[in-house]
PDB file of C-alpha atoms in Angstrom:
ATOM      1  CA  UNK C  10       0.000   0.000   0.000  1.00 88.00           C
ATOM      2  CA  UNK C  11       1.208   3.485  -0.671  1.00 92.00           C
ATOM      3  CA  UNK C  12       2.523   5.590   2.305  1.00 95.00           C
ATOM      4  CA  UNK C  13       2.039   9.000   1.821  1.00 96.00           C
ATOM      5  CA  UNK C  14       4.403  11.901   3.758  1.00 96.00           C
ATOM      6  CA  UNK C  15       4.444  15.864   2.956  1.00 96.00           C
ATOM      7  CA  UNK C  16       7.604  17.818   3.014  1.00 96.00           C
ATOM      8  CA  UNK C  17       7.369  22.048   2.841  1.00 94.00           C
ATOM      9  CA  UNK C  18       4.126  21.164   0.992  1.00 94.00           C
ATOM     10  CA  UNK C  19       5.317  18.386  -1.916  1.00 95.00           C
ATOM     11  CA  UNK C  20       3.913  15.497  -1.011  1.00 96.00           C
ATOM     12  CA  UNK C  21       6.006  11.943  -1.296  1.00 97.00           C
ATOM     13  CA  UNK C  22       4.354   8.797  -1.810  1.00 98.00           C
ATOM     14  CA  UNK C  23       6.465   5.779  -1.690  1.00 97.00           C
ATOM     15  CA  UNK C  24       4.792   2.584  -3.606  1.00 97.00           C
ATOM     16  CA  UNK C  25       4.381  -1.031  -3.121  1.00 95.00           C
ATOM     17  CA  UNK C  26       5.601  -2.884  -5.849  1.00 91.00           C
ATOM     18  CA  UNK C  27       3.252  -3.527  -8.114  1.00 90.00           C
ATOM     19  CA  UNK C  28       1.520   0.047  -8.016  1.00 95.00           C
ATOM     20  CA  UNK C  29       1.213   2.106 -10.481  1.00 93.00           C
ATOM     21  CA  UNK C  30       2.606   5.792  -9.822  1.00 92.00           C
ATOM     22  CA  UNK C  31       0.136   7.972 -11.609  1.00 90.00           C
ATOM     23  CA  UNK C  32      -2.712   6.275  -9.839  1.00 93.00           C
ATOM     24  CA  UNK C  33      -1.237   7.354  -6.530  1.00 94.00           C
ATOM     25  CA  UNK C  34       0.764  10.926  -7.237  1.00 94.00           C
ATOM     26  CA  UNK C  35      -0.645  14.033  -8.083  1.00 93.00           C
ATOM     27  CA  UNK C  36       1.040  16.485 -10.411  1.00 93.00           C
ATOM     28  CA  UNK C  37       4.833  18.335  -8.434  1.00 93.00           C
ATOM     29  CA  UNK C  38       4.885  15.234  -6.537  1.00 96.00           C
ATOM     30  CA  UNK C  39       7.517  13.034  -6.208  1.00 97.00           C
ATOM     31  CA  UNK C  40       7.278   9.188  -5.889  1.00 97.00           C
ATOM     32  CA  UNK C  41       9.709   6.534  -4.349  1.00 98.00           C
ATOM     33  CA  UNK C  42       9.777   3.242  -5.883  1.00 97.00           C
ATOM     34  CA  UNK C  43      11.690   0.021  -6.090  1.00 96.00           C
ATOM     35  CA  UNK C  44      12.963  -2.096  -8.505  1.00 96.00           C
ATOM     36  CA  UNK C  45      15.566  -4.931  -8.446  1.00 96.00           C
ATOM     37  CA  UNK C  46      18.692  -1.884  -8.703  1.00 97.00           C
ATOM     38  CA  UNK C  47      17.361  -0.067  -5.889  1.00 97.00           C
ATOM     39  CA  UNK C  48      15.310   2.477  -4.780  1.00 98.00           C
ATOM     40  CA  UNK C  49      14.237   5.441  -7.416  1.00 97.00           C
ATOM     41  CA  UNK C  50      13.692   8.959  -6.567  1.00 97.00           C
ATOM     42  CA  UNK C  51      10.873  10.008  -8.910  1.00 97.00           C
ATOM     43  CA  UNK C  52       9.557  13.348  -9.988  1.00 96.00           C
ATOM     44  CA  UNK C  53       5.944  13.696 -11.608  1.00 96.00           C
ATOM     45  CA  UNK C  54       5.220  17.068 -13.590  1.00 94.00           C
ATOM     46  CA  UNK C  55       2.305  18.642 -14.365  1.00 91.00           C
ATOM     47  CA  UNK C  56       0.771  16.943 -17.083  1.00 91.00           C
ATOM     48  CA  UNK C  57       1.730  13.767 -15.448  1.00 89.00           C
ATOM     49  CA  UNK C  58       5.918  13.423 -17.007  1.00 94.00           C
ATOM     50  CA  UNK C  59       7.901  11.559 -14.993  1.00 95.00           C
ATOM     51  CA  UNK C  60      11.480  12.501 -14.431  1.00 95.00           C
ATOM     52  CA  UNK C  61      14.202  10.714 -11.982  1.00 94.00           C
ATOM     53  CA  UNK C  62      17.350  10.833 -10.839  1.00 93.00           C
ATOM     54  CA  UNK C  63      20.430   9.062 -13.357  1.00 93.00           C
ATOM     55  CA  UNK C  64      20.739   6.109 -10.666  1.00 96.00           C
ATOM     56  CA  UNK C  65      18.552   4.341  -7.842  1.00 97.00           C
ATOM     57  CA  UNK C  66      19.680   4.829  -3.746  1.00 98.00           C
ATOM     58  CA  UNK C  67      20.380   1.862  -1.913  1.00 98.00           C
ATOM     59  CA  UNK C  68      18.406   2.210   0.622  1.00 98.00           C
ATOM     60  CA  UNK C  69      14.480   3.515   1.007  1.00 97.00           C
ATOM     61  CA  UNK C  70      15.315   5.971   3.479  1.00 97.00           C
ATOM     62  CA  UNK C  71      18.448   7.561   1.099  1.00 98.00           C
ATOM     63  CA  UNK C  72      15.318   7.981  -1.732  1.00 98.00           C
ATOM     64  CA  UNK C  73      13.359  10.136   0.978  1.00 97.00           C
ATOM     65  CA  UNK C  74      15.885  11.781   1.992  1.00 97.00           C
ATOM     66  CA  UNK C  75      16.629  12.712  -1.472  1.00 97.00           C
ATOM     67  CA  UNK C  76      12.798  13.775  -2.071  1.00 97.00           C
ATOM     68  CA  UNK C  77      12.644  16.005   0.388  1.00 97.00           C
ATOM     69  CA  UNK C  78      15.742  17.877  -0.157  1.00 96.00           C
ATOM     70  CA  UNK C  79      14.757  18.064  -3.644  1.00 96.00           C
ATOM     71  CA  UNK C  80      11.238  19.310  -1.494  1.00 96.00           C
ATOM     72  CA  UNK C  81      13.513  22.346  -0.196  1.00 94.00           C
ATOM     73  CA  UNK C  82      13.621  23.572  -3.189  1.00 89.00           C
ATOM     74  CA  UNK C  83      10.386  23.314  -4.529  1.00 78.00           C
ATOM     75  CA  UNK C  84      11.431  20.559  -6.749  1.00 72.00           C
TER      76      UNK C  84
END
């Protein structure tokens, strides 16, 4: 199941596997997900684009991290 957190007002929803992203993140979100290199920092624009970073973190907690830093900013 999805887990939903907000950060300075971008909110980060890190998915199950198996779940689709658009069909849990809004547009200037950013989603965490997982795949068998790691764990992807993704960015969802406002006609629903997705964007990430060049390589997965090892660790969930590194992606979130990463998401709301990239929250600082206004992403």
């Amino acid at each position: 199941m999805a887990n939903k957190i907000t950060h300075r007002g971008v909110s980060i929803v890190t998915l199950a596997d198996g779940e689709a992203m658009l069909e849990h993140c809004t547009s200037n979100s950013i989603a965490i997900r997982h795949d068998d290199q790691g764990w992807w920092t993704c960015f969802v624009g406002e006609n629903g684009e997705v964007d990430n970073y060049d390589q997965p973190f090892p660790s969930r907690d590194q992606a979130i991290w990463a998401a709301k830093a990239a929250a600082e900013f206004g992403i």
